[in-house]
Amino acid sequence: MPTARLISTAALLSTATLLSCSLAACAPTERDAGRGADGTAAASDRPDENRLRQQTLDWRDCPAPSPVQGGGEAPAPLPDGTRWQCATMRAPLDWEKPGGKTIGIALIRARSSGDADDRLGSLLFNFGGPGGSGVAALPAFATDYEELRTRYDLVSFDPRGVGDSRGVRCLDPEAAEEAEEKVDQAPDDGGDESDALVELNELIAAACEKNSGDVLPYVGTTEAARDLDLMRQILGDEKLHYFGISYGTQLGGVYAHLFPERVGRAVLDGVVDPTQDMMEGALGQAAGFQLAFEHFARWCVEQRCTLGEDVEAIVETAVDLEAELDDTPLATSDGGELDGDEVISAITGSLYSQSFWPALLVGLEAVTGGDGDVLAELAEVLGQHGSGGDGDDGTEDDGDDDGTDDDPVDRSNENDAFRAITCDDSSDRYTVADVERRMPEFLEASPLFGPGLAWSALSCAGWPVPGEARHPEVSAPGAAPILLVGNTGDPATPYEGAARMAEALGEDVGFELTYRGEGHGAFDSGNPCVRDAVHTYLLDGRLPKRGAVCEPAPLPEGK
């Protein structure tokens, strides 16, 4: 499940185009009470749901992404002239009260390029986070999925609480930046700094409740999965065809649990471990990022870099650098400063893709010589985006709500949405004492990334909504096969998660493909073997052999 928000998958993928993450013990929850095996009541018992299923979407040419979606230009037509279309789907704000208030879910699509007789339906995407806008992301990555468009309409969406789907709003961006600048994200003073971190999380939680309290209880993954099934029906598909990346794999697993008989062809890439609670997930990420950095360090040695003679020395250099700049930030040429938190942000962001490794090497070598400009730029470009967002009022559709923001702020709401969805999903509420007790495990897993990830467990401190469970329930007996792609070098969703997802989904449901690569996820790496396996399943319905392995391309050249 998602733990520390080091950086969202969607944000990183977008940046890459510019530069070259429980339902405990399987017990039914209150939300599932009275439901059938597929997680829903009989249609005859839900007349209000029937009305929503019969809605017609008003597809129109897409405008530019709104500020809370990340901003930018309106999506350009695809090379064959296909124009992007956007619409707003109405869904119950509270799925237990389908006749009550509704919420607008922003959608985007590109129609299939193939013959009508070959069309399989719609392929729905979630690019991860949680908190990333699918409406903004899909056009940016469309060329990667052009072959899939031969048989599918490509469709994505802003999950509830994200972007133009009632984007959660907490602190305004300026207040958030000012508050965060005063707090060390990895406290090491034994008291004052950890208290300040707790106070910051409580401040953010109070702001979320003040600005978005009406929607906060309803932005979790279970609700988003039910939205997915409503999309499937409105789009006219008997089965859900789905491509989930990172957190999108958790959403896909929860959907399969709720609606196993409705799973069509599905691929999960960069697979979240569904067996872990928040603290366990953070510990797994600490080990994953440590492994990825050691892989970078080994490559660095091969390039004869100046950071150290071997992997151990380069790791020590990075640890010392973070500690030094945590105490005394380094001035940058634009009048800013590079501190320890930004060093970690730059490194973690760079580990999401091999394409960032050369820039990270240059930045680390420069900062050891007293120049922090490159690392500061990496931290800014690859690091977390600001908060924001304001959506529709959540009331019944009166014909005047287009699902967009009436009072937008100037940044995406990814951070706020990440926190809201994570804290709605997880019932874990940790204390400073909990973190301090587990800290030795985190330091053993990673002296570089462990402390920050351990302290990230406090992110739900003071959250006004009780979380659903310790970890997600994804068991899906009877579902169609789901292709799981696990990357042995993945820092954010470590490789072991794919095997655990396969086991949790159930026998003959989860089929694992291994990619011996680097970076987060596998399909986006461009590896021909991975892409061929994904295309073959989604387009032709043929799975790879069990135990299949894809080998990577050569590492990037050095300086």
Coordinates of C-alpha atoms in Angstrom, one line a residue:
M1 CA 0.0 0.0 0.0
P2 CA 1.2 3.6 -0.4
T3 CA 3.4 4.8 2.4
A4 CA 5.7 7.8 2.2
R5 CA 4.9 10.0 -0.7
L6 CA 8.4 10.3 -2.1
I7 CA 7.1 11.3 -5.5
S8 CA 4.0 10.3 -7.4
T9 CA 4.3 8.0 -10.4
A10 CA 2.3 10.3 -12.7
A11 CA 4.4 13.3 -11.8
L12 CA 7.6 11.5 -12.4
L13 CA 6.5 10.1 -15.8
S14 CA 5.5 13.6 -16.8
T15 CA 8.9 15.0 -15.8
A16 CA 10.6 12.2 -17.7
T17 CA 9.1 13.4 -20.9
L18 CA 10.5 16.9 -20.3
L19 CA 14.0 15.6 -19.3
S20 CA 14.9 12.8 -22.1
C21 CA 2.0 1.9 -3.4
S22 CA -6.0 -3.3 5.5
L23 CA -9.0 -4.9 5.0
A24 CA -7.9 -7.0 7.9
A25 CA -8.4 -10.8 8.3
C26 CA -10.8 -10.9 5.3
A27 CA -13.7 -9.9 7.6
P28 CA -16.5 -8.0 5.9
T29 CA -16.4 -4.4 6.7
E30 CA -19.5 -2.2 7.5
R31 CA -19.2 -0.8 4.1
D32 CA -19.6 -4.3 2.6
A33 CA -22.5 -5.4 4.9
G34 CA -25.5 -6.7 3.0
R35 CA -23.5 -7.1 -0.2
G36 CA -23.2 -10.1 -2.4
A37 CA -20.0 -11.9 -3.3
D38 CA -19.2 -9.2 -5.9
G39 CA -19.5 -6.4 -3.4
T40 CA -22.8 -5.0 -4.6
A41 CA -26.4 -5.3 -3.8
A42 CA -28.8 -6.7 -6.4
A43 CA -29.6 -4.1 -9.0
S44 CA -33.3 -4.3 -8.1
D45 CA -32.4 -3.2 -4.5
R46 CA -30.6 -0.1 -5.8
P47 CA -32.9 2.0 -8.0
D48 CA -30.7 5.1 -7.5
E49 CA -27.6 3.2 -8.7
N50 CA -29.7 2.1 -11.8
R51 CA -30.4 5.7 -12.5
L52 CA -26.7 6.6 -12.4
R53 CA -25.8 3.6 -14.6
Q54 CA -28.2 5.0 -17.2
Q55 CA -26.5 8.4 -17.4
T56 CA -25.2 9.6 -20.7
L57 CA -21.7 11.2 -20.7
D58 CA -21.4 14.5 -22.6
W59 CA -18.0 14.0 -24.3
R60 CA -16.4 17.3 -25.6
D61 CA -13.0 18.4 -26.7
C62 CA -10.7 18.6 -23.7
P63 CA -9.7 22.0 -22.3
A64 CA -6.3 22.6 -20.8
P65 CA -5.7 20.8 -17.4
S66 CA -6.9 22.9 -14.5
P67 CA -4.4 24.1 -11.9
V68 CA -5.4 21.3 -9.5
Q69 CA -4.8 18.8 -12.3
G70 CA -1.3 20.2 -12.7
G71 CA -1.9 22.9 -15.4
G72 CA -0.4 23.1 -18.9
E73 CA -1.7 23.2 -22.4
A74 CA -4.8 21.5 -23.8
P75 CA -3.9 18.0 -25.1
A76 CA -2.9 18.0 -28.7
P77 CA -4.6 15.6 -31.1
L78 CA -2.9 12.3 -31.6
P79 CA -0.8 11.7 -34.8
D80 CA -3.7 10.3 -36.6
G81 CA -5.8 13.3 -35.8
T82 CA -7.8 11.7 -33.0
R83 CA -8.9 14.4 -30.5
W84 CA -9.0 13.9 -26.8
Q85 CA -12.5 14.0 -25.3
C86 CA -13.4 14.9 -21.7
A87 CA -16.6 14.3 -19.7
T88 CA -17.9 14.2 -16.1
M89 CA -19.5 11.1 -14.6
R90 CA -21.8 11.5 -11.7
A91 CA -21.2 9.0 -8.8
P92 CA -22.6 8.8 -5.3
L93 CA -20.6 10.8 -2.8
D94 CA -21.4 8.0 -0.3
W95 CA -21.8 4.7 -2.1
E96 CA -23.9 3.5 0.9
K97 CA -26.4 6.3 0.0
P98 CA -26.7 6.2 -3.8
G99 CA -29.7 8.4 -3.7
G100 CA -28.0 11.2 -1.9
K101 CA -25.4 13.7 -3.0
T102 CA -23.3 13.0 -6.0
I103 CA -19.7 13.8 -7.0
G104 CA -18.3 14.6 -10.4
I105 CA -15.6 12.2 -11.7
A106 CA -13.6 13.8 -14.5
L107 CA -12.8 11.5 -17.4
I108 CA -10.7 11.6 -20.6
R109 CA -10.6 9.3 -23.6
A110 CA -9.1 8.7 -27.0
R111 CA -11.3 6.6 -29.3
S112 CA -9.9 3.4 -30.7
S113 CA -7.9 3.7 -34.0
G114 CA -8.8 0.2 -35.2
D115 CA -11.7 -1.3 -37.0
A116 CA -15.0 -1.4 -35.1
D117 CA -15.1 -5.2 -35.5
D118 CA -11.8 -5.5 -33.7
R119 CA -12.6 -3.2 -30.8
L120 CA -12.6 -4.9 -27.4
G121 CA -14.0 -2.0 -25.4
S122 CA -12.4 0.6 -23.1
L123 CA -9.1 0.2 -21.4
L124 CA -9.1 2.2 -18.1
F125 CA -5.8 3.5 -16.7
N126 CA -4.7 4.6 -13.2
F127 CA -1.1 5.9 -13.2
G128 CA -0.5 5.8 -9.4
G129 CA 0.1 8.2 -6.5
P130 CA -2.5 8.1 -5.1
G131 CA -3.2 11.6 -6.1
G132 CA -2.2 11.9 -9.7
S133 CA -4.6 13.2 -12.3
G134 CA -5.3 10.6 -14.9
V135 CA -6.9 13.3 -17.1
A136 CA -3.6 15.2 -17.2
A137 CA -1.4 12.1 -17.4
L138 CA -3.0 9.9 -20.2
P139 CA -2.3 12.4 -23.0
A140 CA 1.3 12.8 -21.9
F141 CA 2.0 9.1 -22.2
A142 CA -0.3 8.3 -25.0
T143 CA 2.4 7.3 -27.5
D144 CA 3.4 4.5 -25.1
Y145 CA -0.1 3.0 -25.5
E146 CA -0.7 3.6 -29.2
E147 CA -0.6 -0.1 -30.0
L148 CA -3.3 -0.8 -27.4
R149 CA -5.5 1.8 -29.0
T150 CA -5.8 -0.4 -32.0
R151 CA -8.4 -2.5 -30.0
Y152 CA -9.4 -0.2 -27.1
D153 CA -10.6 3.3 -26.4
L154 CA -8.0 4.6 -24.0
V155 CA -9.7 6.1 -20.9
S156 CA -8.4 7.6 -17.7
F157 CA -9.9 9.7 -14.9
D158 CA -9.2 11.8 -11.8
P159 CA -10.1 9.5 -8.9
R160 CA -12.4 11.1 -6.3
G161 CA -10.5 13.6 -4.2
V162 CA -8.0 14.2 -7.0
G163 CA -7.8 17.1 -9.5
D164 CA -11.2 18.0 -11.0
S165 CA -13.0 15.1 -9.1
R166 CA -13.7 17.2 -6.0
G167 CA -9.9 17.6 -5.4
V168 CA -9.2 17.6 -1.7
R169 CA -7.9 20.9 -0.4
C170 CA -5.9 21.3 2.8
L171 CA -3.4 24.2 3.5
D172 CA -3.1 26.7 0.7
P173 CA 0.2 26.3 -1.1
E174 CA 2.0 29.3 0.5
A175 CA 1.0 28.3 4.0
A176 CA 2.0 24.7 3.3
E177 CA 5.4 25.8 2.0
E178 CA 6.0 28.1 4.9
A179 CA 5.1 25.4 7.5
E180 CA 7.1 22.7 5.9
E181 CA 10.2 24.8 5.7
K182 CA 10.2 25.0 9.5
V183 CA 10.1 21.2 9.9
D184 CA 12.7 18.5 9.5
Q185 CA 11.1 15.5 7.8
A186 CA 13.6 13.2 9.5
P187 CA 13.9 14.5 13.1
D188 CA 17.1 13.6 14.9
D189 CA 17.1 15.9 18.0
G190 CA 15.2 13.5 20.2
G191 CA 12.2 15.8 20.9
D192 CA 11.6 19.2 19.5
E193 CA 11.9 18.3 15.8
S194 CA 9.6 15.2 16.2
D195 CA 7.0 17.3 18.1
A196 CA 7.2 19.9 15.3
L197 CA 6.5 17.2 12.7
V198 CA 3.5 15.9 14.6
E199 CA 2.2 19.5 14.9
L200 CA 2.6 20.0 11.1
N201 CA 0.7 16.8 10.4
E202 CA -2.1 17.8 12.8
L203 CA -2.2 21.3 11.2
I204 CA -2.6 19.8 7.7
A205 CA -5.3 17.4 9.0
A206 CA -7.2 20.3 10.5
A207 CA -7.0 22.3 7.3
C208 CA -8.2 19.3 5.3
E209 CA -11.2 18.9 7.6
K210 CA -12.0 22.6 7.3
N211 CA -11.7 22.9 3.6
S212 CA -12.8 19.4 2.4
G213 CA -14.4 17.8 5.4
D214 CA -17.6 16.8 3.5
V215 CA -15.6 14.7 1.0
L216 CA -12.8 13.3 3.2
P217 CA -14.7 10.2 4.4
Y218 CA -15.4 9.1 0.8
V219 CA -12.1 9.3 -1.1
G220 CA -10.7 5.9 -0.3
T221 CA -9.7 3.1 -2.7
T222 CA -12.9 1.1 -2.0
E223 CA -15.0 4.0 -3.2
A224 CA -12.8 4.6 -6.2
A225 CA -13.1 0.9 -7.1
R226 CA -16.9 1.3 -7.1
D227 CA -16.5 4.3 -9.3
L228 CA -14.5 2.1 -11.7
D229 CA -17.3 -0.3 -12.0
L230 CA -19.8 2.5 -12.7
M231 CA -17.5 3.7 -15.4
R232 CA -17.4 0.2 -16.9
Q233 CA -21.1 0.1 -17.1
I234 CA -21.6 3.6 -18.5
L235 CA -18.9 3.0 -21.1
G236 CA -20.9 -0.1 -22.2
D237 CA -18.4 -2.8 -21.3
E238 CA -19.4 -6.2 -19.8
K239 CA -15.9 -6.6 -18.2
L240 CA -13.4 -4.1 -16.9
H241 CA -10.2 -3.9 -18.9
Y242 CA -7.6 -2.2 -16.8
F243 CA -4.0 -1.0 -16.7
G244 CA -2.9 0.0 -13.2
I245 CA 0.6 1.3 -12.2
S246 CA 2.0 1.6 -8.7
Y247 CA -1.0 2.7 -6.5
G248 CA -3.1 1.8 -9.5
T249 CA -2.3 -1.9 -8.8
Q250 CA -3.8 -1.5 -5.3
L251 CA -6.9 0.0 -6.9
G252 CA -7.0 -2.9 -9.4
G253 CA -6.6 -5.5 -6.7
V254 CA -9.5 -4.0 -4.6
Y255 CA -11.7 -3.9 -7.7
A256 CA -11.0 -7.5 -8.4
H257 CA -11.9 -8.4 -4.8
L258 CA -15.2 -6.5 -4.9
F259 CA -16.1 -7.5 -8.5
P260 CA -14.2 -10.7 -9.4
E261 CA -16.7 -11.8 -12.1
R262 CA -16.4 -8.4 -13.8
V263 CA -12.6 -8.5 -14.3
G264 CA -11.6 -8.5 -18.0
R265 CA -8.0 -8.3 -19.2
A266 CA -6.0 -6.5 -16.5
V267 CA -2.3 -5.6 -16.1
L268 CA -0.7 -4.4 -12.8
D269 CA 2.7 -2.9 -13.2
G270 CA 4.9 -1.7 -10.3
V271 CA 2.9 -3.9 -7.9
V272 CA 2.0 -2.7 -4.4
D273 CA 2.4 -5.4 -1.6
P274 CA -1.2 -5.8 -0.3
T275 CA -0.1 -7.7 2.8
Q276 CA 1.7 -4.8 4.5
D277 CA 0.4 -2.1 6.8
M278 CA 1.6 1.5 6.6
M279 CA 4.7 0.9 8.7
E280 CA 5.6 -2.3 7.0
G281 CA 5.2 -0.7 3.6
A282 CA 7.5 2.2 4.6
L283 CA 10.1 -0.3 5.8
G284 CA 9.9 -2.2 2.5
Q285 CA 10.4 1.0 0.6
A286 CA 13.5 1.8 2.7
A287 CA 15.0 -1.4 1.6
G288 CA 13.9 -0.9 -1.9
F289 CA 15.4 2.6 -2.3
Q290 CA 18.6 1.4 -0.6
L291 CA 18.9 -1.4 -3.1
A292 CA 18.2 1.0 -6.0
F293 CA 20.8 3.5 -4.8
E294 CA 23.3 0.7 -4.5
H295 CA 22.6 -0.2 -8.1
F296 CA 23.2 3.4 -9.0
A297 CA 26.4 3.4 -7.0
R298 CA 27.7 0.3 -8.8
W299 CA 27.0 2.0 -12.1
C300 CA 28.7 5.2 -10.8
V301 CA 31.9 3.1 -10.0
E302 CA 31.8 1.7 -13.5
Q303 CA 31.8 5.3 -14.8
R304 CA 34.8 6.1 -12.7
C305 CA 32.9 8.8 -10.8
T306 CA 34.5 10.7 -7.9
L307 CA 32.0 9.9 -5.2
G308 CA 33.8 6.9 -3.9
E309 CA 35.9 3.8 -4.8
D310 CA 33.1 1.3 -4.2
V311 CA 29.4 1.0 -3.5
E312 CA 29.9 1.2 0.3
A313 CA 31.9 4.4 0.0
I314 CA 29.4 6.1 -2.3
V315 CA 26.6 5.2 0.2
E316 CA 28.6 6.7 3.0
T317 CA 29.2 9.8 1.0
A318 CA 25.5 10.3 0.4
V319 CA 24.7 9.7 4.1
D320 CA 27.3 12.2 5.2
L321 CA 26.2 14.7 2.7
E322 CA 22.6 14.6 3.8
A323 CA 23.6 15.0 7.5
E324 CA 26.0 17.9 6.7
L325 CA 23.4 19.8 4.7
D326 CA 20.7 19.0 7.3
D327 CA 22.8 21.0 9.8
T328 CA 24.2 23.6 7.4
P329 CA 22.3 24.1 4.1
L330 CA 24.3 25.0 1.0
A331 CA 23.6 28.3 -0.7
T332 CA 22.6 28.1 -4.4
S333 CA 23.1 30.6 -7.2
D334 CA 19.5 31.6 -7.3
G335 CA 19.5 32.8 -3.7
G336 CA 18.0 29.6 -2.3
E337 CA 19.4 26.8 -0.2
L338 CA 20.0 23.0 -0.6
D339 CA 19.3 21.2 2.6
G340 CA 19.3 17.5 3.7
D341 CA 15.6 17.0 2.9
E342 CA 16.2 18.3 -0.7
V343 CA 19.2 16.0 -1.1
I344 CA 17.0 13.0 -0.3
S345 CA 14.2 14.3 -2.6
A346 CA 16.7 14.6 -5.5
I347 CA 18.1 11.2 -4.9
T348 CA 14.8 9.4 -4.5
G349 CA 13.3 11.1 -7.5
S350 CA 16.2 10.1 -9.6
L351 CA 15.9 6.5 -8.7
Y352 CA 12.5 6.2 -10.3
S353 CA 14.1 6.0 -13.8
Q354 CA 17.5 5.1 -15.1
S355 CA 17.2 8.1 -17.4
F356 CA 17.8 10.4 -14.4
W357 CA 21.0 8.6 -13.2
P358 CA 23.5 10.7 -15.2
A359 CA 22.0 13.9 -13.9
L360 CA 22.1 12.6 -10.3
L361 CA 25.8 11.7 -10.8
V362 CA 26.6 15.2 -12.0
G363 CA 24.6 16.7 -9.1
L364 CA 26.2 14.6 -6.4
E365 CA 29.7 15.3 -7.8
A366 CA 29.0 19.0 -8.0
V367 CA 27.6 19.3 -4.4
T368 CA 30.7 17.5 -3.0
G369 CA 32.6 20.4 -4.6
G370 CA 30.3 23.0 -3.1
D371 CA 27.9 23.6 -6.0
G372 CA 24.3 22.6 -5.1
D373 CA 22.5 24.0 -8.1
V374 CA 22.0 20.7 -10.0
L375 CA 20.8 18.8 -7.0
A376 CA 18.5 21.7 -6.0
E377 CA 17.0 21.7 -9.5
L378 CA 16.6 17.9 -9.4
A379 CA 14.8 18.2 -6.1
E380 CA 12.5 20.9 -7.5
V381 CA 11.7 19.1 -10.8
L382 CA 11.5 15.6 -9.4
G383 CA 10.3 16.3 -5.9
Q384 CA 6.8 16.7 -4.5
H385 CA 4.4 19.2 -6.0
G386 CA 2.4 21.6 -3.9
S387 CA -1.1 21.3 -2.6
G388 CA -4.3 22.8 -3.7
G389 CA -7.7 22.1 -5.1
D390 CA -11.3 23.0 -4.9
G391 CA -14.1 21.0 -6.5
D392 CA -17.8 21.1 -7.0
D393 CA -20.0 21.2 -4.0
G394 CA -20.9 17.5 -4.0
T395 CA -24.6 18.1 -4.4
E396 CA -27.0 16.5 -6.8
D397 CA -26.2 17.4 -10.4
D398 CA -28.3 20.4 -11.4
G399 CA -27.1 20.5 -15.0
D400 CA -24.7 23.3 -14.3
D401 CA -21.8 21.3 -12.9
D402 CA -19.0 20.4 -15.4
G403 CA -16.9 18.7 -12.7
T404 CA -14.3 21.4 -12.8
D405 CA -13.0 23.8 -10.2
D406 CA -14.8 27.1 -9.7
D407 CA -12.1 28.6 -7.4
P408 CA -8.9 27.0 -8.4
V409 CA -5.5 27.6 -6.7
D410 CA -2.3 27.7 -8.5
R411 CA -0.9 24.2 -7.9
S412 CA -2.0 20.6 -8.3
N413 CA -3.6 18.9 -5.2
E414 CA -1.5 15.7 -5.5
N415 CA 0.0 16.0 -2.0
D416 CA -3.3 16.7 -0.3
A417 CA -5.0 13.9 -2.3
F418 CA -2.2 11.5 -1.4
R419 CA -2.6 12.1 2.3
A420 CA -6.4 12.0 2.2
I421 CA -6.6 8.7 0.2
T422 CA -3.9 7.0 2.2
C423 CA -5.4 8.0 5.6
D424 CA -8.9 7.0 4.5
D425 CA -7.5 3.6 3.5
S426 CA -5.3 2.9 6.5
S427 CA -6.5 2.5 10.1
D428 CA -2.9 2.9 11.3
R429 CA -2.3 5.9 13.5
Y430 CA 1.2 5.9 14.7
T431 CA 2.9 8.0 17.4
V432 CA 6.4 9.3 17.9
A433 CA 7.0 6.4 20.3
D434 CA 6.0 3.9 17.6
V435 CA 8.5 5.4 15.2
E436 CA 11.3 5.5 17.7
R437 CA 10.7 1.9 18.6
R438 CA 11.0 0.8 15.0
M439 CA 13.8 3.1 14.0
P440 CA 16.6 0.5 14.4
E441 CA 14.9 -1.6 11.7
F442 CA 14.7 1.3 9.4
L443 CA 18.3 2.2 9.9
E444 CA 19.3 -1.4 9.2
A445 CA 17.3 -1.4 6.0
S446 CA 18.7 2.0 4.9
P447 CA 20.9 4.5 6.7
L448 CA 20.1 6.9 3.9
F449 CA 16.3 6.6 3.4
G450 CA 15.2 4.8 6.5
P451 CA 14.8 7.7 8.9
G452 CA 12.6 9.8 6.6
L453 CA 10.5 6.8 5.7
A454 CA 10.1 5.9 9.3
W455 CA 8.9 9.4 10.3
S456 CA 6.5 9.4 7.3
A457 CA 4.3 7.0 9.3
L458 CA 3.1 10.0 11.3
S459 CA 1.4 11.5 8.2
C460 CA -2.1 10.5 9.5
A461 CA -1.6 12.0 12.9
G462 CA -4.8 13.9 13.8
W463 CA -6.6 12.7 10.7
P464 CA -10.4 13.4 11.2
V465 CA -11.6 10.3 9.4
P466 CA -11.0 6.7 10.8
G467 CA -9.2 4.6 8.2
E468 CA -10.7 1.5 6.7
A469 CA -8.3 -1.2 7.7
R470 CA -4.6 -2.1 8.1
H471 CA -4.1 -3.3 4.6
P472 CA -6.2 -3.8 1.5
E473 CA -8.2 -6.9 0.8
V474 CA -7.6 -8.1 -2.7
S475 CA -8.6 -11.8 -2.7
A476 CA -10.5 -12.4 -5.9
P477 CA -11.4 -16.1 -6.4
G478 CA -13.0 -16.7 -9.8
A479 CA -11.6 -13.6 -11.4
A480 CA -10.0 -13.7 -14.8
P481 CA -6.2 -13.9 -14.9
I482 CA -4.4 -10.7 -14.0
L483 CA -0.9 -10.0 -15.3
L484 CA 1.5 -8.7 -12.6
V485 CA 4.7 -7.2 -13.7
G486 CA 7.4 -7.0 -11.0
N487 CA 10.7 -5.2 -11.4
T488 CA 13.7 -6.5 -9.4
G489 CA 15.2 -3.1 -9.1
D490 CA 12.0 -1.2 -8.2
P491 CA 12.6 1.2 -5.3
A492 CA 9.0 2.3 -4.6
T493 CA 7.1 -0.9 -5.0
P494 CA 9.8 -3.6 -4.3
Y495 CA 9.8 -6.7 -6.4
E496 CA 8.5 -9.0 -3.6
G497 CA 5.1 -7.2 -3.7
A498 CA 4.2 -8.8 -7.1
A499 CA 4.5 -12.3 -5.7
R500 CA 2.5 -11.4 -2.6
M501 CA -0.2 -9.8 -4.8
A502 CA -0.3 -12.9 -6.9
E503 CA -0.8 -15.1 -3.8
A504 CA -3.3 -12.8 -2.3
L505 CA -5.4 -12.6 -5.5
G506 CA -5.7 -16.3 -5.5
E507 CA -4.7 -19.4 -7.4
D508 CA -5.0 -19.0 -11.2
V509 CA -5.7 -15.2 -10.9
G510 CA -2.3 -13.6 -10.4
F511 CA 0.3 -14.4 -13.1
E512 CA 3.7 -12.8 -12.5
L513 CA 6.2 -11.6 -15.1
T514 CA 9.6 -10.6 -13.8
Y515 CA 11.6 -7.7 -15.3
R516 CA 15.3 -7.6 -14.2
G517 CA 15.5 -3.8 -14.5
E518 CA 15.8 -0.5 -12.7
G519 CA 13.4 2.3 -11.9
H520 CA 9.8 2.2 -10.8
G521 CA 7.5 -0.1 -12.9
A522 CA 8.5 -1.9 -16.0
F523 CA 6.3 -1.0 -19.0
D524 CA 7.4 2.6 -19.0
S525 CA 11.1 1.5 -19.3
G526 CA 10.4 0.7 -22.9
N527 CA 11.7 -2.8 -22.5
P528 CA 10.6 -4.7 -25.7
C529 CA 10.1 -8.0 -23.8
V530 CA 7.8 -6.4 -21.2
R531 CA 5.9 -4.4 -23.8
D532 CA 5.4 -7.5 -26.0
A533 CA 4.0 -9.5 -23.0
V534 CA 1.6 -6.7 -22.0
H535 CA 0.4 -6.1 -25.6
T536 CA 0.0 -9.9 -26.2
Y537 CA -2.3 -10.2 -23.1
L538 CA -4.3 -7.1 -23.5
L539 CA -4.8 -7.4 -27.2
D540 CA -4.8 -11.2 -27.8
G541 CA -5.6 -12.6 -24.3
R542 CA -2.5 -14.8 -24.2
L543 CA -0.5 -14.8 -20.9
P544 CA 3.3 -15.3 -20.8
K545 CA 4.6 -18.6 -19.5
R546 CA 4.7 -18.9 -15.7
G547 CA 8.1 -17.8 -14.4
A548 CA 8.8 -15.7 -17.5
V549 CA 11.7 -13.2 -17.2
C550 CA 12.5 -10.1 -19.2
E551 CA 16.1 -8.9 -19.2
P552 CA 17.0 -5.1 -19.3
A553 CA 18.6 -3.0 -21.9
P554 CA 22.2 -1.8 -21.2
L555 CA 22.7 0.8 -18.5
P556 CA 22.9 4.5 -19.7
E557 CA 26.3 5.9 -20.7
G558 CA 28.2 8.0 -18.2
K559 CA 29.2 11.6 -18.2

